[in-house]
Short mmCIF file of N, CA and C and ligand atoms in Angstrom, two decimals:
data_model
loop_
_atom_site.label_atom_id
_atom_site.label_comp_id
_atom_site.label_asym_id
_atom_site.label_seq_id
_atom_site.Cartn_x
_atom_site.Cartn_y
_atom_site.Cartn_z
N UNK A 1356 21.48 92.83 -51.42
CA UNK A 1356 20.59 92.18 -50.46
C UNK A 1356 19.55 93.19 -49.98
N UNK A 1357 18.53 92.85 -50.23
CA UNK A 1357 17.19 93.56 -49.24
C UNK A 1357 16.45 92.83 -48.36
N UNK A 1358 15.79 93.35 -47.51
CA UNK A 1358 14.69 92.61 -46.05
C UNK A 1358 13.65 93.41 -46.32
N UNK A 1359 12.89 92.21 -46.56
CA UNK A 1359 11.25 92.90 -46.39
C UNK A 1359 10.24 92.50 -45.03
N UNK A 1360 9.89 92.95 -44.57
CA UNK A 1360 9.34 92.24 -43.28
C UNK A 1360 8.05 91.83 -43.34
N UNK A 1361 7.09 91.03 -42.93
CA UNK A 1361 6.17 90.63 -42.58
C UNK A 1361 5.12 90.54 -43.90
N UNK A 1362 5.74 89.93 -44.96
CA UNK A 1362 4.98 89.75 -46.06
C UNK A 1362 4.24 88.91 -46.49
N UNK A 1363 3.13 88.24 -46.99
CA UNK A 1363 2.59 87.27 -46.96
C UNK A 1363 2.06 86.39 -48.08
N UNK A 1364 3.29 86.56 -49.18
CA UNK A 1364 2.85 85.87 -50.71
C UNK A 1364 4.06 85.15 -50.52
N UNK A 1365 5.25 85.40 -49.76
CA UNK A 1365 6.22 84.18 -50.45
C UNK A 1365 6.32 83.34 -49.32
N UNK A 1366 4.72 82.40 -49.13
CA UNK A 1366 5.16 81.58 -48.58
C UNK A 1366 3.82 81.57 -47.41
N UNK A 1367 3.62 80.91 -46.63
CA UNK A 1367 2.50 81.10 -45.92
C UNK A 1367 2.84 81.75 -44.58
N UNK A 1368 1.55 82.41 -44.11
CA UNK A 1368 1.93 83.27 -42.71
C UNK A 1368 2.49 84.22 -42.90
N UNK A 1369 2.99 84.82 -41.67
CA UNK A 1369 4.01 86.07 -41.86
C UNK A 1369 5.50 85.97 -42.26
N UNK A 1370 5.90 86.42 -42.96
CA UNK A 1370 7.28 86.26 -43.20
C UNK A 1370 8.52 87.32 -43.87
N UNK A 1371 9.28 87.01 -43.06
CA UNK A 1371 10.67 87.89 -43.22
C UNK A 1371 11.41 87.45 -44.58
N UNK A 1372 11.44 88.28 -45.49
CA UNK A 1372 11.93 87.79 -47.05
C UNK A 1372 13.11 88.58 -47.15
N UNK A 1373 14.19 87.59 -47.47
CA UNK A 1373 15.30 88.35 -47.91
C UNK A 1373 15.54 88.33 -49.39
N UNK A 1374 15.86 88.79 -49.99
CA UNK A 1374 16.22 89.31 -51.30
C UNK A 1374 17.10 89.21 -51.39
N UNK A 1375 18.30 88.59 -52.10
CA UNK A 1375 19.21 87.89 -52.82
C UNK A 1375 19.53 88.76 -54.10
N UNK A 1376 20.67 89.75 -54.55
CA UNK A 1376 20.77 90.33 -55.69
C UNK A 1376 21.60 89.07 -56.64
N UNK A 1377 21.31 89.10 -57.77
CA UNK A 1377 22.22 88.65 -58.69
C UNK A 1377 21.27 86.89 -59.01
N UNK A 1378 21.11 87.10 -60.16
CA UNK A 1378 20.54 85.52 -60.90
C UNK A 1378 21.46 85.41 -62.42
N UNK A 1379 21.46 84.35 -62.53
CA UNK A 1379 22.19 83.96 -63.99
C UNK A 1379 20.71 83.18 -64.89
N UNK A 1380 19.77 83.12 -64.44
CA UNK A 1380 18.42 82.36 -65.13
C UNK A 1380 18.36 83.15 -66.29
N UNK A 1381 18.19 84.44 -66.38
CA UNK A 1381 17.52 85.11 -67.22
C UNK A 1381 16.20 84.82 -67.75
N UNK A 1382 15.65 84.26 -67.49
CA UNK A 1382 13.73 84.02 -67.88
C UNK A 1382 13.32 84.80 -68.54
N UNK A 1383 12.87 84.67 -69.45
CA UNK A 1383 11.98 85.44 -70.33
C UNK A 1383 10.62 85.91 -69.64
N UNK A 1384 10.57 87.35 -69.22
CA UNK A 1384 8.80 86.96 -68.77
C UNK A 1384 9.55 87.38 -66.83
N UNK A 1385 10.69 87.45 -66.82
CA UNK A 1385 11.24 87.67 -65.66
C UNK A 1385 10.73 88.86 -64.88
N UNK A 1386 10.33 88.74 -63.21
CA UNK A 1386 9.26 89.69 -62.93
C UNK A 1386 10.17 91.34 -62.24
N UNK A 1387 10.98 90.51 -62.25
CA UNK A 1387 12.43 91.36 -61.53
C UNK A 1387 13.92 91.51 -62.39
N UNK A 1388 13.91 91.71 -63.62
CA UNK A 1388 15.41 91.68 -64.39
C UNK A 1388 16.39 92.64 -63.73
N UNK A 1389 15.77 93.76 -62.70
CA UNK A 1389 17.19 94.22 -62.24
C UNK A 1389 17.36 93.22 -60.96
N UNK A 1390 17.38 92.45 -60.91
CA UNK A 1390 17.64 91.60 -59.74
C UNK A 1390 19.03 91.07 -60.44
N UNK A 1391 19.00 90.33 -61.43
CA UNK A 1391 20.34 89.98 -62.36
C UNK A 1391 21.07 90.26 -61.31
N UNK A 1392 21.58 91.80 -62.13
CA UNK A 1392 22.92 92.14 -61.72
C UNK A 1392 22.99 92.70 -59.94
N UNK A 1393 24.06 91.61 -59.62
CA UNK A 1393 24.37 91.29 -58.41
C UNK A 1393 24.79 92.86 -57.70
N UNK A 1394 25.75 93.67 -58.92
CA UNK A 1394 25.84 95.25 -58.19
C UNK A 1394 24.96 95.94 -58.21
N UNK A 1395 23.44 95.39 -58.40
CA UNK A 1395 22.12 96.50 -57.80
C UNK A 1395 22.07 95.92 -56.22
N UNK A 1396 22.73 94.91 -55.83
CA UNK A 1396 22.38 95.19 -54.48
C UNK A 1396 23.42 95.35 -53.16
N UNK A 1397 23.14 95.74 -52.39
CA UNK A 1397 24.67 96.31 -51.28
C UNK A 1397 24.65 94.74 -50.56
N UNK A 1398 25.79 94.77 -49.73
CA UNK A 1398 26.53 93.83 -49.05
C UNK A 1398 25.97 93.66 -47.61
N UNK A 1399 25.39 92.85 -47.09
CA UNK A 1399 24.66 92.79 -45.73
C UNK A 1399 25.58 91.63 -45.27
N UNK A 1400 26.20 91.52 -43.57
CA UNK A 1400 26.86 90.89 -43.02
C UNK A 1400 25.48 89.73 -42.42
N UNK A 1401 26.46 88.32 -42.59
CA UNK A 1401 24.90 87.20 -42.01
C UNK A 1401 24.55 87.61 -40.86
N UNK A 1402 25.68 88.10 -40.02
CA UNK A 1402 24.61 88.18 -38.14
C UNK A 1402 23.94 88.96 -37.82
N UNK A 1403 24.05 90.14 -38.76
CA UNK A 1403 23.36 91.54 -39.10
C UNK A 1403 21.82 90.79 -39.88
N UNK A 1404 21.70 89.63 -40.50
CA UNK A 1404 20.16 88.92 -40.78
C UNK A 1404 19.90 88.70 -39.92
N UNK A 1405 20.72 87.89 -39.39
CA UNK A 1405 20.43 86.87 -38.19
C UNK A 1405 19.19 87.43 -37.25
N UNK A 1406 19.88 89.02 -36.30
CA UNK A 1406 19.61 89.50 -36.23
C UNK A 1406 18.51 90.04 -36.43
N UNK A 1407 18.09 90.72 -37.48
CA UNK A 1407 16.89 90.61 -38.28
C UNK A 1407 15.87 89.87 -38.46
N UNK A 1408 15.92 88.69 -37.87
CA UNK A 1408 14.90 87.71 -38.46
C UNK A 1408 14.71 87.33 -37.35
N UNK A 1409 15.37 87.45 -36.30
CA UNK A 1409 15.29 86.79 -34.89
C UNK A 1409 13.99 87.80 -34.31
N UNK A 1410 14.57 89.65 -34.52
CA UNK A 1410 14.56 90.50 -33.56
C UNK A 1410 12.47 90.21 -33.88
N UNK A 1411 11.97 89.77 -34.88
CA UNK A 1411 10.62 88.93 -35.20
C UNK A 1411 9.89 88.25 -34.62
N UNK A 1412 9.39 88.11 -33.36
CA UNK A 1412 9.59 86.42 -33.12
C UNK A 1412 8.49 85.91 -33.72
N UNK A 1413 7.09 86.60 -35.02
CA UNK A 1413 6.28 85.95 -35.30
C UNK A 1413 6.57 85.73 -36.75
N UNK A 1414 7.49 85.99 -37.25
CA UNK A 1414 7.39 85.88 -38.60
C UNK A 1414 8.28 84.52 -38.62
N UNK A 1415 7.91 83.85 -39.88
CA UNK A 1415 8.79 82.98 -40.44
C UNK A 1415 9.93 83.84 -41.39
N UNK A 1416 10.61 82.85 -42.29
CA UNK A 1416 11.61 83.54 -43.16
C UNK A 1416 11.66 82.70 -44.59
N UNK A 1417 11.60 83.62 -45.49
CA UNK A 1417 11.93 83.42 -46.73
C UNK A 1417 12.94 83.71 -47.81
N UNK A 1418 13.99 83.33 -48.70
CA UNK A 1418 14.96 83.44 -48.95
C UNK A 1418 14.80 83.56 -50.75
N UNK A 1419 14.39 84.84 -51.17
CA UNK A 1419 14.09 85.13 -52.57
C UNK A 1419 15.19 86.09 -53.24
N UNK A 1420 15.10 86.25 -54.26
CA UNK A 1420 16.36 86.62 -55.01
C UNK A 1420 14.84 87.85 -56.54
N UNK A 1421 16.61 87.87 -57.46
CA UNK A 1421 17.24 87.10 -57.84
C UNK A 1421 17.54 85.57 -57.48
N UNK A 1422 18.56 84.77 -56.98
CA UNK A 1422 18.30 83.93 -57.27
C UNK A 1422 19.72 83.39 -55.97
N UNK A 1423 18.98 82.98 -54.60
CA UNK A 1423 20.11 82.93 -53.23
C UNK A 1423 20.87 81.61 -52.98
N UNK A 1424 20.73 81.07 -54.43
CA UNK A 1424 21.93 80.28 -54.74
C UNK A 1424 22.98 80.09 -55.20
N UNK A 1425 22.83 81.84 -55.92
CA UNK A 1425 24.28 82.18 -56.28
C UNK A 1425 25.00 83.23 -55.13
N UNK A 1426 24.23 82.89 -54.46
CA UNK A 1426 25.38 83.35 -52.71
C UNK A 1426 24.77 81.79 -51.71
N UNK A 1427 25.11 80.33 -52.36
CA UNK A 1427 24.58 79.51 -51.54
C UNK A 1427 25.69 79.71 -49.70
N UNK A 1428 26.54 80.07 -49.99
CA UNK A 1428 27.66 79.26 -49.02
C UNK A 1428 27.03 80.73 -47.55
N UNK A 1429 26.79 81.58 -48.27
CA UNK A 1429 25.73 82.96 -47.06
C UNK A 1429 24.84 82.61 -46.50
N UNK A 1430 23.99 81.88 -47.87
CA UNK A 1430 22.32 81.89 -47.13
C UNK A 1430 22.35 80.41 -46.50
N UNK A 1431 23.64 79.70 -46.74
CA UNK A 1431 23.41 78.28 -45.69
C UNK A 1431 24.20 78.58 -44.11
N UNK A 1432 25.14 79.59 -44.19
CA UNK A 1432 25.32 79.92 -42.91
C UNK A 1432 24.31 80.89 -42.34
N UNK A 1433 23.82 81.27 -43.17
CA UNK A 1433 22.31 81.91 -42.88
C UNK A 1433 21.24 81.53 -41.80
N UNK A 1434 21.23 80.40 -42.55
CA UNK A 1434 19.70 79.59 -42.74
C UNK A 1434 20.52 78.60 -41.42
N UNK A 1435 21.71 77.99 -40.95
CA UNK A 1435 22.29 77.41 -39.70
C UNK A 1435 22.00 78.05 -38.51
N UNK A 1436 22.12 79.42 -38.67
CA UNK A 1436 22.29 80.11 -37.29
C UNK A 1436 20.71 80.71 -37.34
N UNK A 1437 19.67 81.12 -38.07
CA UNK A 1437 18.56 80.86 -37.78
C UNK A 1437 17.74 79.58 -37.34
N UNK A 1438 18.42 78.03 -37.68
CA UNK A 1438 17.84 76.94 -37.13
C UNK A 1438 17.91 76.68 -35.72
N UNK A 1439 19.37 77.15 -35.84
CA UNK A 1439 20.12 76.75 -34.13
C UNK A 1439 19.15 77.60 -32.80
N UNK A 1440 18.73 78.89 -33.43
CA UNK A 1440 18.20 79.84 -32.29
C UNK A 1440 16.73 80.29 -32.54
N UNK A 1441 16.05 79.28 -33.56
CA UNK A 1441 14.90 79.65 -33.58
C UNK A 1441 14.04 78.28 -33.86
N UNK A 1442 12.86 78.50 -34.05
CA UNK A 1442 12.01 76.98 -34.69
C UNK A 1442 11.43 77.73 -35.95
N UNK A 1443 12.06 79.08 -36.32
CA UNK A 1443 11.21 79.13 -37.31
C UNK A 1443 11.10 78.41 -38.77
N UNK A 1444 10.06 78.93 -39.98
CA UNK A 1444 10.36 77.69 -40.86
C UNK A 1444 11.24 78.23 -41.83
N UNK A 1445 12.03 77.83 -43.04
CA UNK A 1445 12.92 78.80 -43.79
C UNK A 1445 12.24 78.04 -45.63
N UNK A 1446 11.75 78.68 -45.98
CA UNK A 1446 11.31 78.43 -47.56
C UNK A 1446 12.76 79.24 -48.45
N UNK A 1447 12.95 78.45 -49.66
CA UNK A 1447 13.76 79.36 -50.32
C UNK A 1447 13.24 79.16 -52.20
N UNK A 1448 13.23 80.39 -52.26
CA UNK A 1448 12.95 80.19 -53.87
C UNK A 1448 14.48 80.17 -54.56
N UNK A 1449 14.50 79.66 -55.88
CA UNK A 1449 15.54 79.59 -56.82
C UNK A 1449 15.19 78.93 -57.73
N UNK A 1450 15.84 79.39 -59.36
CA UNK A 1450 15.78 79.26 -60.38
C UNK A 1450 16.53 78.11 -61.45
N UNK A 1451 16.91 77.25 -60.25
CA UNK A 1451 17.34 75.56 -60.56
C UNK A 1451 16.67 74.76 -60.04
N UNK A 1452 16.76 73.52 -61.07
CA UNK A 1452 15.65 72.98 -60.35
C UNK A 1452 16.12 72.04 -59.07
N UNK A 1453 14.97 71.16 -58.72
CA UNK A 1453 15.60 70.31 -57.41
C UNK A 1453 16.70 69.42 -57.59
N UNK A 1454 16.48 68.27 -59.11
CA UNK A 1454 17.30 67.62 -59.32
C UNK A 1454 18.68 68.55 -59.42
N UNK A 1455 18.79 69.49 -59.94
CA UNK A 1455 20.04 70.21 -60.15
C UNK A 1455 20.65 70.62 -58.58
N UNK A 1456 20.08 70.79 -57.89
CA UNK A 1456 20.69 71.20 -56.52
C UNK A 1456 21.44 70.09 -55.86
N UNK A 1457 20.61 68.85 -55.83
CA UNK A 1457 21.37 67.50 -55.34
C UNK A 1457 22.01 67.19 -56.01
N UNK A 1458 22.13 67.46 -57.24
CA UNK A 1458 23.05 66.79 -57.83
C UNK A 1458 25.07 67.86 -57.42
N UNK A 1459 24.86 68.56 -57.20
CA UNK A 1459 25.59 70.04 -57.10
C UNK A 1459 26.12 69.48 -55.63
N UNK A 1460 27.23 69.58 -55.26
CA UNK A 1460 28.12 69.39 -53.77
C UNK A 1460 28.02 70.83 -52.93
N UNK A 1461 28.05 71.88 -54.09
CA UNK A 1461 27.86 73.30 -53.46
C UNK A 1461 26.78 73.77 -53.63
N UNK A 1462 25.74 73.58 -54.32
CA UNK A 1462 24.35 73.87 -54.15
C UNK A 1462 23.57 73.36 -52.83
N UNK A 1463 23.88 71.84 -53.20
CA UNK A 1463 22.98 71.26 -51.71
C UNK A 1463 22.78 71.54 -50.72
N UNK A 1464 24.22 72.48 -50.16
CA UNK A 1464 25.00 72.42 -48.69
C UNK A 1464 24.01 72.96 -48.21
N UNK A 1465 23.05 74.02 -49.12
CA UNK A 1465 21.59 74.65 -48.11
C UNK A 1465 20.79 73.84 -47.88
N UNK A 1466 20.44 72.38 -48.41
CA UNK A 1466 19.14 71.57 -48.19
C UNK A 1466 18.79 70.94 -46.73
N UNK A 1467 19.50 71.04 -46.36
CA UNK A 1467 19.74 70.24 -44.91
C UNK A 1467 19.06 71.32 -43.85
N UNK A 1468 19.08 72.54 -44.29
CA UNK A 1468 19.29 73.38 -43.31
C UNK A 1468 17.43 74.71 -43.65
N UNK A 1469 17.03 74.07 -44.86
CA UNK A 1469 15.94 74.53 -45.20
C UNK A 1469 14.79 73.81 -44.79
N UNK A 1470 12.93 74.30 -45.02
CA UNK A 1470 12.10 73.21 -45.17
C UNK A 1470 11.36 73.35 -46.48
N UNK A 1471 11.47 74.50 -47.23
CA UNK A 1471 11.15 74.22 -48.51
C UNK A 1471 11.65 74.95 -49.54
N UNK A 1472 11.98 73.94 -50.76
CA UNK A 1472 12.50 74.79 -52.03
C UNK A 1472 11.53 74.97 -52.80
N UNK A 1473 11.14 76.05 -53.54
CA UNK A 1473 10.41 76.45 -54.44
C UNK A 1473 11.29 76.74 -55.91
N UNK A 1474 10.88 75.43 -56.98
CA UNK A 1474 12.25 75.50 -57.87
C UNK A 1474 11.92 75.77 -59.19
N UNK A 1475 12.62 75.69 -60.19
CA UNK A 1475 12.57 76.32 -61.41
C UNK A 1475 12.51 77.71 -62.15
N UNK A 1476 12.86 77.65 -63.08
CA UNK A 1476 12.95 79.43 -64.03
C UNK A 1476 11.51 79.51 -64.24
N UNK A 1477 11.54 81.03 -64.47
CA UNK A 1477 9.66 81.49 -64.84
C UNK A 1477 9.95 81.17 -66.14
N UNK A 1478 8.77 80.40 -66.74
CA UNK A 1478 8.28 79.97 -67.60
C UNK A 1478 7.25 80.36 -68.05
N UNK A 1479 5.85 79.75 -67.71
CA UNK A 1479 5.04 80.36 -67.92
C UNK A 1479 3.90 80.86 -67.11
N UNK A 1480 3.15 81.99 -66.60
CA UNK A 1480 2.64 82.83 -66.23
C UNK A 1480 0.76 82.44 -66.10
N UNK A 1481 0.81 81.70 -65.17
CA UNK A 1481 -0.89 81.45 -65.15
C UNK A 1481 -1.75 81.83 -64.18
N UNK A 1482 -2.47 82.31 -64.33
CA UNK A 1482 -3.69 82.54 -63.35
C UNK A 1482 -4.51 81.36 -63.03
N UNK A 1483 -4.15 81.21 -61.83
CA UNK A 1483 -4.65 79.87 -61.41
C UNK A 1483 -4.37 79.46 -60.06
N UNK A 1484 -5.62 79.44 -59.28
CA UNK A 1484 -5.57 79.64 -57.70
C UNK A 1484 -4.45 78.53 -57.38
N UNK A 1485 -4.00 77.49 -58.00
CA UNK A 1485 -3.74 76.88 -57.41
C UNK A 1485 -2.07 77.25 -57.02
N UNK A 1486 -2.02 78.27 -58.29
CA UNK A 1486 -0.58 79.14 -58.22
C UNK A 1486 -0.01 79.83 -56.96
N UNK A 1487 -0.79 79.46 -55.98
CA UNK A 1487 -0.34 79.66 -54.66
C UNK A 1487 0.95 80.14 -54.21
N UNK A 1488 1.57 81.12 -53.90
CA UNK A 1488 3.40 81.16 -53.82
C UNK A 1488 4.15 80.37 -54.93
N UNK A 1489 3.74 80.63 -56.10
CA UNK A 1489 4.28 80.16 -57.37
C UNK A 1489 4.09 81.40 -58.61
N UNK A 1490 5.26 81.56 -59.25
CA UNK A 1490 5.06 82.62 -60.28
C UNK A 1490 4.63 82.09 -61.68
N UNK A 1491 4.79 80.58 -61.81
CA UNK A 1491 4.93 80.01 -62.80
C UNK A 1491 4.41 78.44 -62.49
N UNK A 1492 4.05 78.18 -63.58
CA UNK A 1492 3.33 77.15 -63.81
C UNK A 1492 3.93 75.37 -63.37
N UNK A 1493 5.59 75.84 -63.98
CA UNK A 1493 6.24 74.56 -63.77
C UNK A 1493 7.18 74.35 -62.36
N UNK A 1494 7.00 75.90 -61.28
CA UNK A 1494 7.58 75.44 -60.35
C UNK A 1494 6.88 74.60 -59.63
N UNK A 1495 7.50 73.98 -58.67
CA UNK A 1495 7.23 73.41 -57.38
C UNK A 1495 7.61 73.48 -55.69
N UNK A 1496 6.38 73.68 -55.19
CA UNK A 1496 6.62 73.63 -53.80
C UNK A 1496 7.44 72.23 -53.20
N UNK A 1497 8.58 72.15 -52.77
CA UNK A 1497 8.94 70.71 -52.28
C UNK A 1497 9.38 70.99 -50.86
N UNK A 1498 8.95 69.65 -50.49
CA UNK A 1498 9.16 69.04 -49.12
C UNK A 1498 10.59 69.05 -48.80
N UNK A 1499 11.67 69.73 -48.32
CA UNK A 1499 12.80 69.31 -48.65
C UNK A 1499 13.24 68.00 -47.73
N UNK A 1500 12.66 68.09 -46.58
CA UNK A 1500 13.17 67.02 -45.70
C UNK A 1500 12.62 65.96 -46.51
N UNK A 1501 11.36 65.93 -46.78
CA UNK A 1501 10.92 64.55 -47.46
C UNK A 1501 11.82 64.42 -48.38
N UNK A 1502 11.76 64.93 -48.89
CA UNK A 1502 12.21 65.04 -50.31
C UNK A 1502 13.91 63.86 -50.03
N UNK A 1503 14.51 64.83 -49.34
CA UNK A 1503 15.84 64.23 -49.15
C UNK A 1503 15.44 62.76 -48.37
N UNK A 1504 14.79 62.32 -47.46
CA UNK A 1504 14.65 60.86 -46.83
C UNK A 1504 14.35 60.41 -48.09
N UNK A 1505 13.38 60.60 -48.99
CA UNK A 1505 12.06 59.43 -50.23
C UNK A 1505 13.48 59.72 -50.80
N UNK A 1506 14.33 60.39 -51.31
CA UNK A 1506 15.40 60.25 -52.16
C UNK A 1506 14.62 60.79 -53.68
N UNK A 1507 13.49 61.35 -53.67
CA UNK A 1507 12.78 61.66 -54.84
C UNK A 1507 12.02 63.13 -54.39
N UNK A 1508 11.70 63.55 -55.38
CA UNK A 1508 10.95 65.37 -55.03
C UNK A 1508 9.41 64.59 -54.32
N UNK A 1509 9.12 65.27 -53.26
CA UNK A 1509 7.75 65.16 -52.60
C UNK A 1509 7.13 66.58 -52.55
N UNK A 1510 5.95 66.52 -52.90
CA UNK A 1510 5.61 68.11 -52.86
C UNK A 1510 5.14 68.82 -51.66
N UNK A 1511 4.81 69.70 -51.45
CA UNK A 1511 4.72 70.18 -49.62
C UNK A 1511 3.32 70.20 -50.03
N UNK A 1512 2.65 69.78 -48.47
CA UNK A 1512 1.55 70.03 -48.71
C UNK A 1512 1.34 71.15 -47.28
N UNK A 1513 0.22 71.88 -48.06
CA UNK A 1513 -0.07 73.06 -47.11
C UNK A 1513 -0.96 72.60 -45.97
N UNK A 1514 -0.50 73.48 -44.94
CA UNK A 1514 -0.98 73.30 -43.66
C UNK A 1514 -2.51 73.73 -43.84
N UNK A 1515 -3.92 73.15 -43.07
CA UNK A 1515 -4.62 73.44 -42.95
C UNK A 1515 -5.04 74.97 -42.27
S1 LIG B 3026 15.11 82.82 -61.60
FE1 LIG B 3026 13.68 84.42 -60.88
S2 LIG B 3026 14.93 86.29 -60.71
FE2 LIG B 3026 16.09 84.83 -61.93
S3 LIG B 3026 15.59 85.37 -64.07
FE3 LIG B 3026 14.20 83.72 -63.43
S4 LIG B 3026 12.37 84.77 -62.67
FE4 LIG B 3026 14.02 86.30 -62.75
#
């Protein structure tokens, strides 16, 4: 696990990014391959984030990896006790897609508790403004609350 503070590509505004060691995607074209293996990164206790993300009060928070769905059952008690004591917003990237998360009993358990997933493996690599907090062409920004009411992916649209 790493904390980066007040960064401003994953995601809009200021934001507190945690780093997630360990992905099983493997992507070709992957921008981070020592992220993989889960023993490049040390063991951080959640209230010790908590903490962290609180002690902020202007940043939002972002939840990047590797890939922080293969520690979902952390970053959703995570992402609880940042809702309960803050309004901030919580984006999370990962390398499954949306349908795969709902469909998953232990993937989901974070959706409830997020406002946006940013989903899919890097694929392919474009320059293109519209690539906004996207590494790749075929992810997507989603709405998660929408998303979960429409019962279908809605895409986020950015704040003015
Ligand atoms: S999901 Fe992200 S971290 Fe994992 S292999 Fe793909 S690009 Fe790399």
């Amino acid at each position: 696990m790493d904390v980066l503070e007040d960064t401003v590509v994953d995601g809009p505004g200021f934001r507190t990014v945690i780093y997630a060691a360990g992905c099983r995607h493997a992507c070709p074209g992957c921008h981070n391959p020592q992220s993989w293996n889960m023993g490049n990164g040390h063991p951080v206790e959640v209230d010790t984030l908590v903490r962290q993300v609180l002690d902020d009060p202007f940043a939002d928070v972002t939840f990047s990896g590797g890939d922080p769905l293969l520690q979902v059952e952390a970053f959703t008690a995570l992402a609880r006790q940042i809702k309960k004591q803050s309004r901030k917003t919580i984006w999370c990237y990962t390398g499954y897609r949306y349908e795969t998360v709902v469909q998953s009993p232990r993937l989901f358990m974070l959706l409830p508790h997020i406002d946006v997933l940013v989903d899919g493996r890097f694929e392919q690599k474009l320059h293109d403004d519209k690539l906004l907090f996207r590494g790749s062409s075929n992810q997507r920004i989603i709405d998660v609350k929408a998303s979960l009411a429409a019962k279908t992916v809605v895409g986020y649209r950015m704040k003015e």
